[in-house]
Every structure is written in C-alpha cells, then in structure tokens.
CSV table of C-alpha atoms in Angstrom, one decimal:
chain,number,residue,atom,x,y,z
A,1,GLY,CA,16.0,-22.2,-7.9
A,2,GLU,CA,17.1,-19.5,-5.4
A,3,ASN,CA,18.9,-20.7,-2.3
A,4,VAL,CA,18.1,-18.9,0.8
A,5,GLU,CA,19.4,-20.1,4.1
A,6,GLN,CA,18.1,-18.4,7.6
A,7,HIS,CA,20.3,-18.8,11.3
A,8,PRO,CA,20.0,-19.9,13.4
A,9,SER,CA,17.1,-22.8,13.7
A,10,THR,CA,15.8,-21.9,17.3
A,11,LEU,CA,17.3,-18.5,19.1
A,12,SER,CA,16.1,-18.2,22.8
A,13,VAL,CA,16.4,-14.7,25.1
A,14,GLN,CA,16.0,-13.3,28.5
A,15,GLU,CA,12.5,-10.6,27.6
A,16,GLY,CA,13.7,-7.1,27.0
A,17,ASP,CA,17.3,-8.6,25.4
A,18,SER,CA,17.9,-8.3,21.4
A,19,ALA,CA,17.2,-10.8,18.9
A,20,VAL,CA,19.0,-10.8,15.9
A,21,ILE,CA,18.3,-13.6,12.9
A,22,LYS,CA,20.4,-13.4,9.7
A,23,CYS,CA,19.4,-15.0,5.9
A,24,THR,CA,21.7,-15.6,3.1
A,25,TYR,CA,20.1,-16.2,-0.6
A,26,SER,CA,21.7,-17.0,-3.5
A,27,ASP,CA,20.1,-15.2,-6.4
A,28,SER,CA,21.7,-11.9,-7.9
A,29,ALA,CA,18.7,-10.4,-9.3
A,30,SER,CA,17.0,-10.5,-6.0
A,31,ASN,CA,16.0,-7.3,-5.1
A,32,TYR,CA,12.9,-7.7,-2.0
A,33,PHE,CA,13.7,-9.5,1.2
A,34,PRO,CA,10.4,-10.0,3.5
A,35,TRP,CA,10.5,-11.9,7.0
A,36,TYR,CA,7.9,-13.5,8.6
A,37,LYS,CA,6.2,-13.9,11.5
A,38,GLN,CA,4.3,-17.2,12.2
A,39,GLU,CA,2.4,-18.7,15.7
A,40,LEU,CA,1.3,-22.5,15.8
A,41,GLY,CA,-1.3,-23.3,13.0
A,42,LYS,CA,-1.6,-20.1,12.2
A,43,ARG,CA,-1.0,-18.3,8.8
A,44,PRO,CA,2.3,-15.7,7.9
A,45,GLN,CA,2.2,-12.5,8.8
A,46,LEU,CA,4.6,-9.9,7.2
A,47,ILE,CA,6.7,-7.8,9.2
A,48,ILE,CA,9.0,-5.7,8.0
A,49,ASP,CA,10.1,-6.0,4.7
A,50,ILE,CA,13.4,-3.6,2.5
A,51,ARG,CA,14.3,-3.5,-0.7
A,52,SER,CA,18.0,-3.7,-2.8
A,53,ASN,CA,17.9,-0.3,-2.5
A,54,VAL,CA,18.4,0.4,1.6
A,55,GLY,CA,20.7,-1.0,3.5
A,56,GLU,CA,18.4,-0.6,6.9
A,57,LYS,CA,14.9,0.0,7.3
A,58,LYS,CA,13.2,0.1,11.5
A,59,ASP,CA,9.4,0.0,12.6
A,60,GLN,CA,9.7,0.0,16.0
A,61,ARG,CA,11.0,-2.6,17.5
A,62,ILE,CA,11.9,-4.2,14.2
A,63,ALA,CA,14.7,-3.6,11.2
A,64,VAL,CA,15.6,-5.3,8.4
A,65,THR,CA,19.8,-4.3,7.3
A,66,LEU,CA,20.2,-5.8,4.3
A,67,ASN,CA,24.1,-6.4,2.4
A,68,LYS,CA,23.4,-7.1,-1.1
A,69,THR,CA,27.0,-7.1,-1.4
A,70,ALA,CA,27.4,-10.2,0.5
A,71,LYS,CA,23.4,-11.4,0.1
A,72,HIS,CA,22.8,-11.0,3.5
A,73,PHE,CA,19.8,-9.8,5.4
A,74,SER,CA,18.8,-10.0,9.0
A,75,LEU,CA,16.6,-9.2,11.3
A,76,HIS,CA,16.5,-7.9,14.9
A,77,ILE,CA,14.6,-7.2,17.4
A,78,THR,CA,14.8,-4.8,20.2
A,79,GLU,CA,13.7,-4.6,23.8
A,80,THR,CA,12.0,-8.8,22.9
A,81,GLN,CA,8.2,-9.3,24.8
A,82,PRO,CA,6.9,-12.3,25.6
A,83,GLU,CA,4.7,-12.3,22.5
A,84,ASP,CA,7.6,-11.7,19.8
A,85,SER,CA,7.9,-15.6,20.7
A,86,ALA,CA,7.1,-17.6,17.2
A,87,VAL,CA,8.4,-18.6,14.0
A,88,TYR,CA,9.8,-16.1,11.9
A,89,PHE,CA,10.7,-16.4,7.8
A,90,CYS,CA,13.0,-14.5,5.3
A,91,ALA,CA,11.9,-14.6,2.3
A,92,ALA,CA,14.1,-13.9,-1.4
A,93,PRO,CA,11.7,-13.6,-3.9
A,94,THR,CA,13.3,-14.0,-7.6
A,95,GLY,CA,11.6,-14.4,-11.2
A,96,ASN,CA,7.8,-15.4,-9.9
A,97,GLN,CA,9.3,-17.2,-7.2
A,98,PHE,CA,8.6,-17.1,-3.4
A,99,TYR,CA,11.6,-18.9,-1.4
A,100,PHE,CA,11.6,-18.8,2.4
A,101,GLY,CA,14.4,-20.1,4.6
A,102,THR,CA,13.8,-22.4,7.1
A,103,GLY,CA,13.1,-20.7,9.6
A,104,THR,CA,13.9,-20.0,13.1
A,105,SER,CA,11.9,-20.8,16.4
A,106,LEU,CA,12.3,-17.8,19.1
A,107,THR,CA,11.4,-17.9,22.7
A,108,VAL,CA,11.3,-15.1,24.6
A,109,ILE,CA,11.9,-16.0,28.5
A,110,PRO,CA,9.8,-13.3,30.8
B,1,GLY,CA,-6.6,-5.5,3.2
B,2,ALA,CA,-6.2,-8.3,1.0
B,3,VAL,CA,-7.6,-11.3,2.2
B,4,VAL,CA,-7.7,-15.2,1.2
B,5,SER,CA,-9.2,-17.6,2.2
B,6,GLN,CA,-9.1,-21.3,2.3
B,7,HIS,CA,-11.2,-23.8,3.0
B,8,PRO,CA,-11.4,-26.4,4.3
B,9,SER,CA,-10.0,-25.6,6.6
B,10,TRP,CA,-8.9,-29.0,7.9
B,11,VAL,CA,-9.9,-32.7,6.7
B,12,ILE,CA,-9.3,-35.9,7.7
B,13,CYS,CA,-9.9,-38.6,5.1
B,14,LYS,CA,-9.0,-42.1,4.4
B,15,SER,CA,-6.3,-43.5,2.0
B,16,GLY,CA,-7.0,-43.5,-1.5
B,17,THR,CA,-9.4,-41.0,-1.6
B,18,SER,CA,-9.1,-36.5,-3.2
B,19,VAL,CA,-8.7,-33.9,-1.5
B,20,LYS,CA,-10.4,-30.4,-3.0
B,21,ILE,CA,-7.9,-27.7,-1.2
B,22,GLU,CA,-9.8,-24.3,-2.4
B,23,CYS,CA,-8.1,-20.6,-1.8
B,24,ARG,CA,-9.5,-17.4,-3.0
B,25,SER,CA,-8.6,-14.0,-2.8
B,26,LEU,CA,-11.6,-11.5,-2.0
B,27,ASP,CA,-10.9,-8.5,-2.0
B,28,PHE,CA,-8.5,-8.3,-5.2
B,29,GLN,CA,-7.3,-10.4,-8.1
B,30,ALA,CA,-4.6,-13.0,-7.9
B,31,THR,CA,-2.8,-14.0,-10.8
B,32,THR,CA,-0.6,-15.5,-9.3
B,33,MET,CA,-1.4,-17.8,-6.3
B,34,PHE,CA,1.9,-20.2,-4.4
B,35,TRP,CA,1.1,-22.9,-2.4
B,36,TYR,CA,2.9,-24.4,0.3
B,37,ARG,CA,2.8,-27.5,2.0
B,38,GLN,CA,4.0,-27.4,6.1
B,39,PHE,CA,5.5,-30.0,8.5
B,40,PRO,CA,5.3,-30.1,12.1
B,41,LYS,CA,8.2,-26.7,12.7
B,42,GLN,CA,9.2,-26.3,9.5
B,43,SER,CA,9.7,-24.3,7.1
B,44,LEU,CA,7.5,-23.8,4.5
B,45,MET,CA,8.0,-25.3,1.4
B,46,LEU,CA,6.9,-24.4,-2.0
B,47,MET,CA,5.0,-26.6,-3.9
B,48,ALA,CA,3.9,-25.1,-7.2
B,49,THR,CA,3.1,-21.2,-8.2
B,50,SER,CA,0.3,-21.2,-10.6
B,51,ASN,CA,-0.7,-19.1,-12.6
B,52,GLU,CA,-4.6,-17.8,-14.1
B,53,GLY,CA,-5.1,-19.8,-17.0
B,54,SER,CA,-2.5,-21.6,-17.9
B,55,LYS,CA,-0.8,-24.3,-16.3
B,56,ALA,CA,0.8,-23.9,-13.1
B,57,THR,CA,4.6,-24.7,-12.7
B,58,TYR,CA,5.5,-27.5,-10.1
B,59,GLU,CA,8.9,-27.5,-7.9
B,60,GLN,CA,11.5,-30.4,-8.4
B,61,GLY,CA,10.4,-33.4,-6.4
B,62,VAL,CA,6.5,-32.3,-6.3
B,63,GLU,CA,4.5,-34.7,-8.7
B,64,LYS,CA,1.9,-32.9,-11.2
B,65,ASP,CA,0.0,-35.8,-11.2
B,66,LYS,CA,-0.1,-36.1,-7.5
B,67,PHE,CA,-0.8,-32.7,-6.6
B,68,LEU,CA,-3.3,-31.4,-8.8
B,69,ILE,CA,-3.2,-27.4,-9.4
B,70,ASN,CA,-6.1,-25.5,-11.0
B,71,HIS,CA,-6.0,-21.8,-11.3
B,72,ALA,CA,-9.0,-20.9,-13.6
B,73,SER,CA,-10.2,-17.4,-12.3
B,74,LEU,CA,-8.6,-14.5,-10.8
B,75,THR,CA,-10.0,-15.2,-7.2
B,76,LEU,CA,-9.6,-19.4,-7.1
B,77,SER,CA,-7.4,-21.6,-6.8
B,78,THR,CA,-7.9,-25.3,-6.1
B,79,LEU,CA,-5.3,-28.2,-4.6
B,80,THR,CA,-6.5,-31.5,-4.9
B,81,VAL,CA,-4.9,-34.2,-3.4
B,82,THR,CA,-5.7,-37.5,-5.4
B,83,SER,CA,-5.4,-40.8,-4.4
B,84,ALA,CA,-4.4,-39.3,-0.2
B,85,HIS,CA,-2.1,-41.2,1.6
B,86,PRO,CA,-1.1,-41.0,5.4
B,87,GLU,CA,2.3,-39.5,4.1
B,88,ASP,CA,0.4,-36.5,2.4
B,89,SER,CA,-1.0,-35.5,5.9
B,90,SER,CA,0.6,-32.1,6.5
B,91,PHE,CA,-0.6,-28.8,7.1
B,92,TYR,CA,-1.3,-26.8,2.9
B,93,ILE,CA,-0.9,-23.3,3.2
B,94,CYS,CA,-1.8,-21.1,-0.2
B,95,SER,CA,-0.6,-17.5,-1.8
B,96,ALA,CA,-1.9,-14.8,-3.6
B,97,ARG,CA,-0.1,-11.9,-5.1
B,98,ALA,CA,-2.4,-9.0,-6.5
B,99,THR,CA,-2.5,-8.4,-10.4
B,100,THR,CA,-1.9,-4.5,-9.1
B,101,GLU,CA,1.9,-4.7,-8.1
B,102,VAL,CA,4.6,-5.3,-10.7
B,103,VAL,CA,7.3,-5.4,-8.7
B,104,TRP,CA,7.3,-8.0,-5.0
B,105,THR,CA,6.4,-5.6,-2.3
B,106,ASP,CA,4.1,-7.0,0.4
B,107,THR,CA,2.0,-8.2,-2.5
B,108,GLN,CA,1.8,-12.2,-0.8
B,109,TYR,CA,-1.3,-12.7,1.4
B,110,PHE,CA,-1.7,-15.6,2.7
B,111,GLY,CA,-4.5,-18.2,3.5
B,112,PRO,CA,-5.4,-19.4,6.6
B,113,GLY,CA,-3.6,-23.3,6.1
B,114,THR,CA,-5.4,-26.5,5.8
B,115,ARG,CA,-4.8,-28.5,7.7
B,116,LEU,CA,-5.1,-32.3,5.6
B,117,THR,CA,-4.7,-35.7,8.1
B,118,VAL,CA,-5.6,-39.1,5.7
B,119,LEU,CA,-6.3,-41.7,7.7
C-alpha cells in the first residue's frame, strides 16, 4: 500500500511563529491530500486539503503546498496560537485505501 | 455536516470476552467504512476497509478472525474484538465515506472513537 512519511514527529514553536510539517508519499496515483488535526482523545478533524491539479491552497492562517513531482506536500501554519497545539496528520488516499502519516505533535508555547 | 457515531465510547472488559463496537453514519449513506486503531501518541493505523455487502479488506498483520468486521447496511459497520486480551487495549476509530462521492474529497467523516480496556 501507500507509504506516507511525516516529519517532524514533534514540533515546538513560540506563539506567533510559523510551523511547517512535511509529508512524502510513494504512490504517484495519489491525487488528493488532506490534513487532519486531532486533539487528545478526540476524533481527527479535517483542516485543509488539496488536489493534485493545484500547487497551493490557503485558508486564513493555514496553507498546504504540493509538489507532485517530488511527491511531497506540506502544511504551513502562520501566526501560531496556543489552540493550534495538537497532533496533525497528513494522508494520501490511494484506490480505496486511506493511509495516515505518522503524525506531528505541535506545541505552541505562549 | 455529515455525522458519524460510535458506540460505546468507552468499554472495559475481562480478558477472553468479546466486544462489539458499532459505527453509524447518521445522516448519509456510506458505501465504505474504515476502522483504525490508535495507540497513545501514535498515528491512526488502518486495520481494515469495510464495504457494504461484501467482506472487509484487512491490512497486512491484522487478524481477520480476531477483528471481525461486518458492514450489513449503508449506515452501520461493526467491529468485534473476539477473545480480547490486554494487548488489544487501544483507541478504535471508524470513519465513513459517503456514497455520493466518486472521487476523494473531504469524505472521511470520523467517529468519536471507542476506548477499549481489557483487564
């Protein structure tokens, strides 16, 4: 199946700084790339996604960039706030399977 | 928006017993449901993909006789952990994909999860 790698596994930033999380995938047929945020003990929530026909998508402080040639996509969070602290997962669905990255625990220090 | 429920949210059982977890799509029909397992501070590990009316597709390393999945209707999938042991203790999350979607969009609607503790 798809191999999705995510880096870094943990990330600490000062409030107001930017955070970047990167994922690489192996299946060139993947064409949809969502990012999820999961707070402790809760279900993952979709925060942003991108299709392969665009290179970047932005929604307020959150953006996702995609490089299909290199098979990687990144989540960018600007002006981080303490409530951004959570675990973030990327995913790269392929066929009828849905695989998540290993997760990044983001801590925003007030 | 689309709502997926899971029941129970938390269950404690004795070793050797079986536990059934239900995943329901409340306001949409789901041809495909996914079952994940999540250990503390780890990612969601796909266990199996469940299609309505057919046998589930299990990921490598997941015992199909241990984790029985049934997707009898377009709104319900069940995961039964048979002869549970302490190592089966985990957070189990389901998700559902709506039937109207023919391509991947934001169709992964997640349930709230079930925390299983096996004593």
